[in-house]
mmCIF file of C-alpha atoms and ligand atoms in Angstrom:
data_model
loop_
_atom_site.group_PDB
_atom_site.id
_atom_site.type_symbol
_atom_site.label_atom_id
_atom_site.label_comp_id
_atom_site.label_asym_id
_atom_site.label_seq_id
_atom_site.Cartn_x
_atom_site.Cartn_y
_atom_site.Cartn_z
ATOM 1 C CA MET A 28 134.285 106.217 79.254
ATOM 2 C CA LYS A 29 133.286 104.540 82.503
ATOM 3 C CA LYS A 30 129.550 103.963 82.890
ATOM 4 C CA PRO A 31 127.907 105.895 85.743
ATOM 5 C CA LEU A 32 127.032 103.763 88.783
ATOM 6 C CA LEU A 33 123.414 104.940 88.657
ATOM 7 C CA VAL A 34 121.631 105.876 85.456
ATOM 8 C CA PHE A 35 118.196 107.396 84.881
ATOM 9 C CA ASN A 36 116.168 105.362 82.400
ATOM 10 C CA ASP A 37 112.477 105.094 81.495
ATOM 11 C CA LYS A 38 111.760 102.944 84.570
ATOM 12 C CA GLY A 39 113.645 104.774 87.301
ATOM 13 C CA ILE A 40 117.099 105.139 88.823
ATOM 14 C CA TYR A 41 119.011 102.050 87.776
ATOM 15 C CA CYS A 42 122.123 100.381 89.119
ATOM 16 C CA ALA A 43 123.186 98.095 86.238
ATOM 17 C CA PRO A 44 125.906 96.006 87.963
ATOM 18 C CA ALA A 45 123.372 95.003 90.656
ATOM 19 C CA ASP A 46 120.279 95.012 88.424
ATOM 20 C CA VAL A 47 118.473 97.037 91.086
ATOM 21 C CA TYR A 48 116.258 100.084 90.740
ATOM 22 C CA ILE A 49 115.712 102.823 93.313
ATOM 23 C CA ASP A 50 112.159 104.238 93.566
ATOM 24 C CA PRO A 51 111.205 103.009 90.074
ATOM 25 C CA TRP A 52 108.051 104.425 88.486
ATOM 26 C CA ARG A 53 107.439 101.361 86.281
ATOM 27 C CA PRO A 54 107.298 97.715 87.409
ATOM 28 C CA VAL A 55 110.751 96.118 87.832
ATOM 29 C CA LYS A 56 112.281 92.999 89.380
ATOM 30 C CA ASN A 57 114.215 94.556 92.300
ATOM 31 C CA ALA A 58 113.217 97.878 93.821
ATOM 32 C CA ILE A 59 114.752 99.729 96.755
ATOM 33 C CA ILE A 60 112.088 102.095 98.076
ATOM 34 C CA THR A 61 113.019 105.286 99.946
ATOM 35 C CA HIS A 62 109.604 105.963 101.543
ATOM 36 C CA GLY A 63 105.878 105.392 101.435
ATOM 37 C CA HIS A 64 104.633 108.382 99.411
ATOM 38 C CA ALA A 65 102.871 107.336 96.212
ATOM 39 C CA ASP A 66 105.374 108.899 93.803
ATOM 40 C CA HIS A 67 108.234 106.864 95.329
ATOM 41 C CA SER A 68 106.578 103.549 96.208
ATOM 42 C CA ARG A 69 104.604 102.192 93.298
ATOM 43 C CA TRP A 70 102.749 98.979 92.775
ATOM 44 C CA GLY A 71 103.927 96.064 90.622
ATOM 45 C CA HIS A 72 107.556 95.347 91.532
ATOM 46 C CA GLN A 73 108.607 91.727 92.177
ATOM 47 C CA ASN A 74 110.841 92.445 95.198
ATOM 48 C CA TYR A 75 110.742 95.477 97.461
ATOM 49 C CA ILE A 76 113.553 96.436 99.825
ATOM 50 C CA THR A 77 112.951 99.291 102.264
ATOM 51 C CA HIS A 78 113.528 100.362 105.862
ATOM 52 C CA HIS A 79 111.631 98.054 108.228
ATOM 53 C CA THR A 80 109.513 100.940 109.614
ATOM 54 C CA ASN A 81 108.298 101.589 106.067
ATOM 55 C CA VAL A 82 107.211 97.962 105.587
ATOM 56 C CA PRO A 83 103.788 98.268 107.317
ATOM 57 C CA ILE A 84 103.209 101.578 105.526
ATOM 58 C CA ILE A 85 103.779 100.282 102.001
ATOM 59 C CA LYS A 86 101.886 97.080 102.782
ATOM 60 C CA HIS A 87 98.951 99.237 103.867
ATOM 61 C CA ARG A 88 99.182 101.235 100.656
ATOM 62 C CA LEU A 89 100.077 98.512 98.126
ATOM 63 C CA GLY A 90 98.467 95.360 99.551
ATOM 64 C CA VAL A 91 100.196 92.015 99.138
ATOM 65 C CA ILE A 92 103.820 92.571 98.084
ATOM 66 C CA HIS A 93 107.095 90.749 98.578
ATOM 67 C CA VAL A 94 109.083 93.064 100.802
ATOM 68 C CA THR A 95 112.285 92.856 102.866
ATOM 69 C CA GLY A 96 112.927 95.326 105.715
ATOM 70 C CA LYS A 97 116.424 96.622 106.480
ATOM 71 C CA ASN A 98 117.909 98.523 109.432
ATOM 72 C CA TRP A 99 119.686 101.862 109.190
ATOM 73 C CA ASN A 100 123.301 101.402 108.110
ATOM 74 C CA GLU A 101 122.820 97.697 107.396
ATOM 75 C CA THR A 102 124.920 96.833 104.351
ATOM 76 C CA PHE A 103 123.431 94.414 101.829
ATOM 77 C CA VAL A 104 125.469 93.301 98.833
ATOM 78 C CA VAL A 105 124.052 92.545 95.401
ATOM 79 C CA ASN A 106 126.567 91.383 92.741
ATOM 80 C CA ASN A 107 129.419 93.124 94.587
ATOM 81 C CA VAL A 108 127.490 96.389 94.889
ATOM 82 C CA LYS A 109 127.078 97.523 98.509
ATOM 83 C CA PHE A 110 123.778 99.155 99.438
ATOM 84 C CA SER A 111 122.666 100.686 102.743
ATOM 85 C CA LEU A 112 119.787 102.840 103.982
ATOM 86 C CA HIS A 113 120.272 106.007 106.040
ATOM 87 C CA PRO A 114 117.688 108.292 107.686
ATOM 88 C CA ALA A 115 116.269 111.007 105.424
ATOM 89 C CA GLY A 116 114.162 112.757 108.107
ATOM 90 C CA HIS A 117 111.296 113.283 105.624
ATOM 91 C CA ILE A 118 108.579 111.056 107.142
ATOM 92 C CA ILE A 119 108.644 107.919 109.285
ATOM 93 C CA GLY A 120 110.714 105.198 107.617
ATOM 94 C CA SER A 121 112.154 107.502 104.929
ATOM 95 C CA SER A 122 115.652 106.610 103.743
ATOM 96 C CA GLN A 123 118.496 107.843 101.681
ATOM 97 C CA VAL A 124 120.111 105.069 99.661
ATOM 98 C CA ARG A 125 123.896 104.724 99.675
ATOM 99 C CA VAL A 126 125.407 102.749 96.795
ATOM 100 C CA GLU A 127 129.076 101.735 96.736
ATOM 101 C CA TYR A 128 130.906 99.946 93.939
ATOM 102 C CA LYS A 129 134.650 99.686 93.280
ATOM 103 C CA GLY A 130 135.420 102.495 95.727
ATOM 104 C CA GLU A 131 132.858 104.902 94.284
ATOM 105 C CA VAL A 132 129.963 106.109 96.474
ATOM 106 C CA TRP A 133 126.639 107.549 95.333
ATOM 107 C CA VAL A 134 123.767 108.651 97.561
ATOM 108 C CA PHE A 135 120.137 109.193 96.536
ATOM 109 C CA THR A 136 118.170 111.278 99.025
ATOM 110 C CA GLY A 137 114.598 110.446 98.028
ATOM 111 C CA ASP A 138 112.701 113.233 99.796
ATOM 112 C CA TYR A 139 114.448 114.670 102.860
ATOM 113 C CA LYS A 140 114.470 117.433 105.423
ATOM 114 C CA THR A 141 117.088 118.625 107.899
ATOM 115 C CA GLU A 142 114.788 119.670 110.763
ATOM 116 C CA ASP A 143 114.140 116.991 113.413
ATOM 117 C CA ASP A 144 110.340 116.656 113.471
ATOM 118 C CA GLY A 145 110.254 114.309 116.479
ATOM 119 C CA ILE A 146 108.711 111.472 114.445
ATOM 120 C CA ALA A 147 111.094 110.516 111.635
ATOM 121 C CA VAL A 148 114.650 109.516 112.585
ATOM 122 C CA PRO A 149 116.621 112.732 111.875
ATOM 123 C CA TYR A 150 118.445 113.205 108.590
ATOM 124 C CA GLU A 151 121.978 111.834 108.576
ATOM 125 C CA VAL A 152 124.837 113.240 106.500
ATOM 126 C CA VAL A 153 126.302 110.493 104.301
ATOM 127 C CA LYS A 154 129.629 111.213 102.638
ATOM 128 C CA CYS A 155 129.716 110.451 98.928
ATOM 129 C CA HIS A 156 131.221 111.329 95.559
ATOM 130 C CA THR A 157 127.893 111.862 93.790
ATOM 131 C CA PHE A 158 124.816 113.159 95.591
ATOM 132 C CA ILE A 159 121.410 112.796 93.938
ATOM 133 C CA THR A 160 119.175 115.301 95.649
ATOM 134 C CA GLU A 161 115.593 116.440 95.458
ATOM 135 C CA CYS A 162 115.116 120.220 95.422
ATOM 136 C CA THR A 163 111.348 120.604 95.827
ATOM 137 C CA PHE A 164 111.933 123.941 97.575
ATOM 138 C CA GLY A 165 115.173 124.918 95.845
ATOM 139 C CA LEU A 166 114.567 128.681 95.768
ATOM 140 C CA PRO A 167 115.923 131.246 98.269
ATOM 141 C CA VAL A 168 112.343 132.337 99.064
ATOM 142 C CA PHE A 169 111.881 129.096 101.003
ATOM 143 C CA LYS A 170 113.145 129.513 104.531
ATOM 144 C CA TRP A 171 111.309 127.540 107.178
ATOM 145 C CA THR A 172 110.270 128.724 110.628
ATOM 146 C CA PRO A 173 111.106 126.227 113.425
ATOM 147 C CA GLN A 174 108.400 123.614 113.929
ATOM 148 C CA THR A 175 107.704 124.647 117.558
ATOM 149 C CA GLU A 176 106.718 128.150 116.401
ATOM 150 C CA VAL A 177 104.506 126.845 113.589
ATOM 151 C CA MET A 178 102.747 124.421 115.925
ATOM 152 C CA HIS A 179 102.223 127.189 118.453
ATOM 153 C CA SER A 180 100.481 129.261 115.732
ATOM 154 C CA ILE A 181 98.322 126.302 114.737
ATOM 155 C CA ASN A 182 97.201 125.675 118.323
ATOM 156 C CA GLN A 183 96.503 129.386 118.782
ATOM 157 C CA TRP A 184 94.406 129.400 115.602
ATOM 158 C CA TRP A 185 92.402 126.398 116.867
ATOM 159 C CA SER A 186 91.862 128.124 120.210
ATOM 160 C CA GLU A 187 90.606 131.323 118.555
ATOM 161 C CA ASN A 188 88.270 129.422 116.240
ATOM 162 C CA LYS A 189 86.851 127.550 119.192
ATOM 163 C CA ALA A 190 86.227 130.820 121.058
ATOM 164 C CA GLU A 191 84.226 131.975 118.013
ATOM 165 C CA GLY A 192 82.157 128.796 118.067
ATOM 166 C CA LYS A 193 83.734 127.330 114.932
ATOM 167 C CA THR A 194 85.303 123.988 114.053
ATOM 168 C CA SER A 195 88.902 124.017 112.777
ATOM 169 C CA ILE A 196 89.562 121.857 109.741
ATOM 170 C CA LEU A 197 93.272 121.296 109.203
ATOM 171 C CA PHE A 198 94.491 119.770 105.950
ATOM 172 C CA GLY A 199 97.658 117.677 105.662
ATOM 173 C CA TYR A 200 98.886 114.625 103.736
ATOM 174 C CA SER A 201 97.526 111.443 105.284
ATOM 175 C CA LEU A 202 101.057 109.972 105.481
ATOM 176 C CA GLY A 203 103.647 112.098 107.235
ATOM 177 C CA LYS A 204 102.176 115.577 107.587
ATOM 178 C CA ALA A 205 99.026 114.410 109.371
ATOM 179 C CA GLN A 206 100.958 112.555 112.095
ATOM 180 C CA ARG A 207 103.450 115.409 112.459
ATOM 181 C CA LEU A 208 100.578 117.861 113.043
ATOM 182 C CA LEU A 209 98.747 115.444 115.293
ATOM 183 C CA LYS A 210 101.725 114.845 117.561
ATOM 184 C CA TYR A 211 101.931 118.530 118.520
ATOM 185 C CA LEU A 212 98.247 119.502 118.607
ATOM 186 C CA ASP A 213 97.241 120.700 122.068
ATOM 187 C CA THR A 214 94.522 118.357 123.322
ATOM 188 C CA ASN A 215 93.818 120.763 126.210
ATOM 189 C CA ILE A 216 92.000 122.907 123.633
ATOM 190 C CA GLY A 217 89.605 120.193 122.507
ATOM 191 C CA LYS A 218 89.174 116.855 120.789
ATOM 192 C CA ILE A 219 90.826 115.774 117.551
ATOM 193 C CA TYR A 220 88.595 114.212 114.916
ATOM 194 C CA THR A 221 89.883 112.511 111.776
ATOM 195 C CA HIS A 222 88.922 111.710 108.212
ATOM 196 C CA GLY A 223 89.066 107.969 107.420
ATOM 197 C CA ALA A 224 92.184 108.209 105.222
ATOM 198 C CA ILE A 225 94.120 109.753 108.097
ATOM 199 C CA GLU A 226 92.681 107.506 110.792
ATOM 200 C CA ASN A 227 93.687 104.407 108.797
ATOM 201 C CA MET A 228 97.250 105.677 108.390
ATOM 202 C CA ASN A 229 97.407 106.672 112.072
ATOM 203 C CA ASN A 230 96.537 103.103 112.990
ATOM 204 C CA VAL A 231 99.448 101.820 110.895
ATOM 205 C CA ILE A 232 101.868 104.274 112.530
ATOM 206 C CA ARG A 233 100.661 104.194 116.162
ATOM 207 C CA PRO A 234 102.681 101.064 117.056
ATOM 208 C CA MET A 235 105.835 102.984 116.064
ATOM 209 C CA VAL A 236 105.082 106.542 117.261
ATOM 210 C CA GLU A 237 103.173 107.833 120.263
ATOM 211 C CA LEU A 238 100.290 109.985 119.034
ATOM 212 C CA PRO A 239 97.367 111.724 120.801
ATOM 213 C CA GLU A 240 93.946 110.119 120.776
ATOM 214 C CA THR A 241 91.774 110.730 117.719
ATOM 215 C CA THR A 242 88.130 110.059 116.899
ATOM 216 C CA LEU A 243 87.101 108.898 113.460
ATOM 217 C CA ILE A 244 84.199 110.826 111.932
ATOM 218 C CA THR A 245 81.510 108.391 110.828
ATOM 219 C CA ARG A 246 77.926 108.741 109.577
ATOM 220 C CA GLU A 247 76.804 108.461 113.182
ATOM 221 C CA THR A 248 79.029 111.295 114.449
ATOM 222 C CA LYS A 249 76.843 114.158 115.635
ATOM 223 C CA LYS A 250 77.563 117.598 114.236
ATOM 224 C CA GLU A 251 77.257 119.086 117.729
ATOM 225 C CA ALA A 252 80.005 116.765 119.002
ATOM 226 C CA ILE A 253 82.515 118.046 116.443
ATOM 227 C CA LEU A 254 81.738 121.759 116.942
ATOM 228 C CA GLY A 255 84.727 123.759 118.228
ATOM 229 C CA ASN A 256 87.060 120.799 117.954
ATOM 230 C CA LEU A 257 89.726 120.117 115.353
ATOM 231 C CA VAL A 258 89.296 117.920 112.290
ATOM 232 C CA LEU A 259 92.379 116.511 110.534
ATOM 233 C CA ALA A 260 91.641 115.812 106.877
ATOM 234 C CA PRO A 261 93.602 115.105 103.681
ATOM 235 C CA PRO A 262 93.740 118.008 101.172
ATOM 236 C CA SER A 263 91.500 116.030 98.792
ATOM 237 C CA ALA A 264 88.617 116.360 101.284
ATOM 238 C CA HIS A 265 88.494 120.118 100.668
ATOM 239 C CA GLY A 266 85.249 121.201 99.000
ATOM 240 C CA THR A 267 83.538 117.818 99.398
ATOM 241 C CA THR A 268 80.108 117.171 100.916
ATOM 242 C CA TRP A 269 81.867 115.336 103.762
ATOM 243 C CA ILE A 270 83.132 118.674 105.027
ATOM 244 C CA ARG A 271 79.786 120.486 104.975
ATOM 245 C CA LYS A 272 78.774 118.474 107.992
ATOM 246 C CA MET A 273 81.251 120.545 110.061
ATOM 247 C CA THR A 274 79.576 123.953 109.394
ATOM 248 C CA PRO A 275 80.367 126.466 110.852
ATOM 249 C CA PHE A 276 84.081 125.868 110.213
ATOM 250 C CA VAL A 277 87.327 127.510 109.166
ATOM 251 C CA THR A 278 89.985 125.772 107.097
ATOM 252 C CA GLY A 279 93.753 125.751 107.481
ATOM 253 C CA THR A 280 96.498 123.986 105.607
ATOM 254 C CA ALA A 281 100.108 123.190 106.485
ATOM 255 C CA SER A 282 102.484 123.037 103.528
ATOM 256 C CA GLY A 283 105.743 124.484 102.241
ATOM 257 C CA TRP A 284 103.783 126.053 99.406
ATOM 258 C CA MET A 285 102.072 128.348 101.895
ATOM 259 C CA ALA A 286 105.294 130.410 101.731
ATOM 260 C CA PHE A 287 103.943 131.748 98.427
ATOM 261 C CA ARG A 288 101.658 134.705 98.753
ATOM 262 C CA GLY A 289 98.398 133.888 97.018
ATOM 263 C CA ALA A 290 98.723 130.096 97.365
ATOM 264 C CA ARG A 291 96.255 130.026 100.238
ATOM 265 C CA ARG A 292 93.714 132.375 98.652
ATOM 266 C CA ARG A 293 93.778 130.567 95.312
ATOM 267 C CA ARG A 294 92.904 127.337 97.036
ATOM 268 C CA ALA A 295 90.163 128.966 99.059
ATOM 269 C CA ILE A 296 91.816 128.097 102.368
ATOM 270 C CA ASP A 297 91.208 130.458 105.303
ATOM 271 C CA LYS A 298 94.620 130.100 106.932
ATOM 272 C CA GLY A 299 97.988 128.867 105.685
ATOM 273 C CA PHE A 300 100.820 127.540 107.844
ATOM 274 C CA VAL A 301 104.284 127.098 106.341
ATOM 275 C CA LEU A 302 105.330 123.608 107.362
ATOM 276 C CA SER A 303 107.138 121.251 105.035
ATOM 277 C CA ASP A 304 108.639 117.768 105.142
ATOM 278 C CA HIS A 305 111.274 118.854 102.624
ATOM 279 C CA CYS A 306 114.482 120.884 103.003
ATOM 280 C CA ASP A 307 114.327 124.632 102.614
ATOM 281 C CA TRP A 308 116.959 126.503 100.587
ATOM 282 C CA ASP A 309 119.517 126.598 103.393
ATOM 283 C CA GLY A 310 118.825 122.971 104.311
ATOM 284 C CA LEU A 311 119.554 121.858 100.757
ATOM 285 C CA LEU A 312 122.764 123.851 100.478
ATOM 286 C CA SER A 313 124.134 122.819 103.876
ATOM 287 C CA SER A 314 123.334 119.145 103.239
ATOM 288 C CA ILE A 315 125.007 119.160 99.864
ATOM 289 C CA LYS A 316 128.117 120.784 101.295
ATOM 290 C CA ALA A 317 128.263 118.310 104.200
ATOM 291 C CA THR A 318 128.267 115.263 101.912
ATOM 292 C CA GLY A 319 131.565 116.402 100.390
ATOM 293 C CA ALA A 320 130.220 115.418 96.963
ATOM 294 C CA GLU A 321 131.566 117.132 93.869
ATOM 295 C CA LYS A 322 128.913 115.817 91.531
ATOM 296 C CA ILE A 323 125.303 116.763 92.254
ATOM 297 C CA ILE A 324 122.258 115.519 90.363
ATOM 298 C CA CYS A 325 118.943 117.304 90.971
ATOM 299 C CA THR A 326 115.864 115.139 90.495
ATOM 300 C CA HIS A 327 112.664 117.015 91.328
ATOM 301 C CA GLY A 328 111.552 120.495 92.271
ATOM 302 C CA TYR A 329 113.190 123.649 90.963
ATOM 303 C CA THR A 330 115.886 121.519 89.336
ATOM 304 C CA ASP A 331 117.084 123.845 86.564
ATOM 305 C CA ILE A 332 117.335 126.950 88.716
ATOM 306 C CA PHE A 333 118.881 125.053 91.598
ATOM 307 C CA SER A 334 121.464 123.123 89.559
ATOM 308 C CA LYS A 335 122.471 126.355 87.792
ATOM 309 C CA TYR A 336 123.071 127.955 91.174
ATOM 310 C CA LEU A 337 125.138 124.947 92.270
ATOM 311 C CA ARG A 338 127.300 125.265 89.142
ATOM 312 C CA GLU A 339 127.922 128.902 90.046
ATOM 313 C CA LEU A 340 129.147 127.666 93.437
ATOM 314 C CA GLY A 341 131.608 125.389 91.630
ATOM 315 C CA TYR A 342 129.797 122.031 91.799
ATOM 316 C CA ASP A 343 129.534 119.711 88.821
ATOM 317 C CA ALA A 344 125.720 119.854 88.950
ATOM 318 C CA ARG A 345 123.045 118.728 86.530
ATOM 319 C CA THR A 346 119.395 117.785 86.333
ATOM 320 C CA GLU A 347 117.796 114.429 85.545
ATOM 321 C CA LYS A 348 114.141 113.927 84.700
ATOM 322 C CA THR A 349 112.184 111.712 87.100
ATOM 323 C CA GLN A 350 108.547 111.202 87.959
ATOM 324 C CA TYR A 351 108.843 112.266 91.592
ATOM 325 C CA GLU A 352 106.555 115.077 92.649
ATOM 326 C CA GLY A 353 107.542 116.231 96.134
ATOM 327 C CA GLU A 354 104.703 118.242 97.611
ATOM 328 C CA ASN A 355 103.226 118.911 94.167
ATOM 329 C CA ALA A 356 100.521 116.300 94.442
ATOM 330 C CA GLU A 357 99.115 118.474 97.190
ATOM 331 C CA MET A 358 99.828 121.879 95.728
ATOM 332 C CA ASN A 359 100.386 122.907 92.161
ATOM 333 C CA LYS A 360 103.662 124.764 92.062
ATOM 334 C CA GLU A 361 103.667 126.026 88.477
ATOM 335 C CA GLU A 362 100.950 128.602 88.970
ATOM 336 C CA ASP A 363 102.808 129.966 92.000
ATOM 337 C CA LEU A 364 106.212 130.006 90.348
ATOM 338 C CA GLU A 365 105.123 132.723 87.918
ATOM 339 C CA LYS A 366 104.512 135.059 90.843
ATOM 340 C CA VAL A 367 108.017 134.717 92.214
ATOM 341 C CA ILE A 368 110.306 134.450 89.226
ATOM 342 C CA PRO A 369 110.042 137.173 86.584
HETATM 343 ZN ZN1 LIG B 20 107.726 112.175 100.025
#
C-alpha cells in the first residue's frame, strides 16, 4: 500500500519524502509553522518556515530562532515535494499548508475561521484530495453572530458600565483576540488600557495592522485615571491582585465557549460575548465541501463526533491525535461538553 503523504507521529505531522514537519510539538529539524499560538509554534526546532507576517510574532514569543518567511501562494520545493502557505483567517499571519507530491494534494488548516475579521487575511479555499481540519467548535450548537453585532454589544456594555461609574475589564488572548477586540472598540466612549502581555503583543503587530491607541497600566497608573475606561487583559489575569486595582469593575470575556450556558458563570465572569477565531459548525462544513476533498482528517476539537457526522455525509473521515488545543487553553471544554451532549 502507498504511504500517506502526511503521517501523524509522536513529534507532529510529518512529510517523509521532504523530511519536514508541520506544527510539530517536539523539537525537529525542519518545521513549517501555521501560526503564532503556543500549541502550534513551539520552541526548539532547527529551522522554522512560516508566513512572513508571523515571523515577528514567533520571534517575540520564542526568542532567537532560525526562521524563513514566505508569501501567500509562494511555492517552495523540498525533495520534489511542493509546499505553499495560504491564508487561514484565524489570526494575523495564520496559514494553511498545502503539500503536493506526485499529483496528490493535501492541505492542513492549522486553526482557521471563515469570517473576515478585518485583521487576518481572509480564509482562502484550497482545493485538495485530503483535508486535515481542526474542529474546535465542531458541534451544531456553535453558530456565530456576525462580528459587527458582537462588537456593538461589547461597546454598549462598556458604555453602560461607564454610566454606572465602573471600569470594564475585557479578557481575550494576548495574540489574536486582543487585537481583534481592540480594533473595533469605540474610543469615543473612553480610553483603552492594557495589561503588559497584551501591550507587548500590540507593539509587535502595530507595524502590520492599524490599531487604536492604548495605555499600558504600570505601578504608577492612578486608579482614578482608569475608572470608567476599558482594560484589555489576558484571561490569566482574572482573579489576580493586578486586577483589584481597578475596583469597582465588571468583567467580560469574548470566546467561542461563551456559547455554552454556564461557561461564564462557572468562570465567575460578569458578561460573556460569543466571539471566536475558529470556524463555527456551518463554517467547518462549508469549507470542507469547498475544498472538494474526499478524505478528511480531524485533528483537534470535537473530533470523534465531527468525523462521525462527516462519514454520515459520505466523506472518508477519521480522527488523528495531536497536541493542538484550539481555544481550550483559555477555556476548559470538557466540563461544558457534559451539559450539551447527553
Ligand atoms: Zn490558534
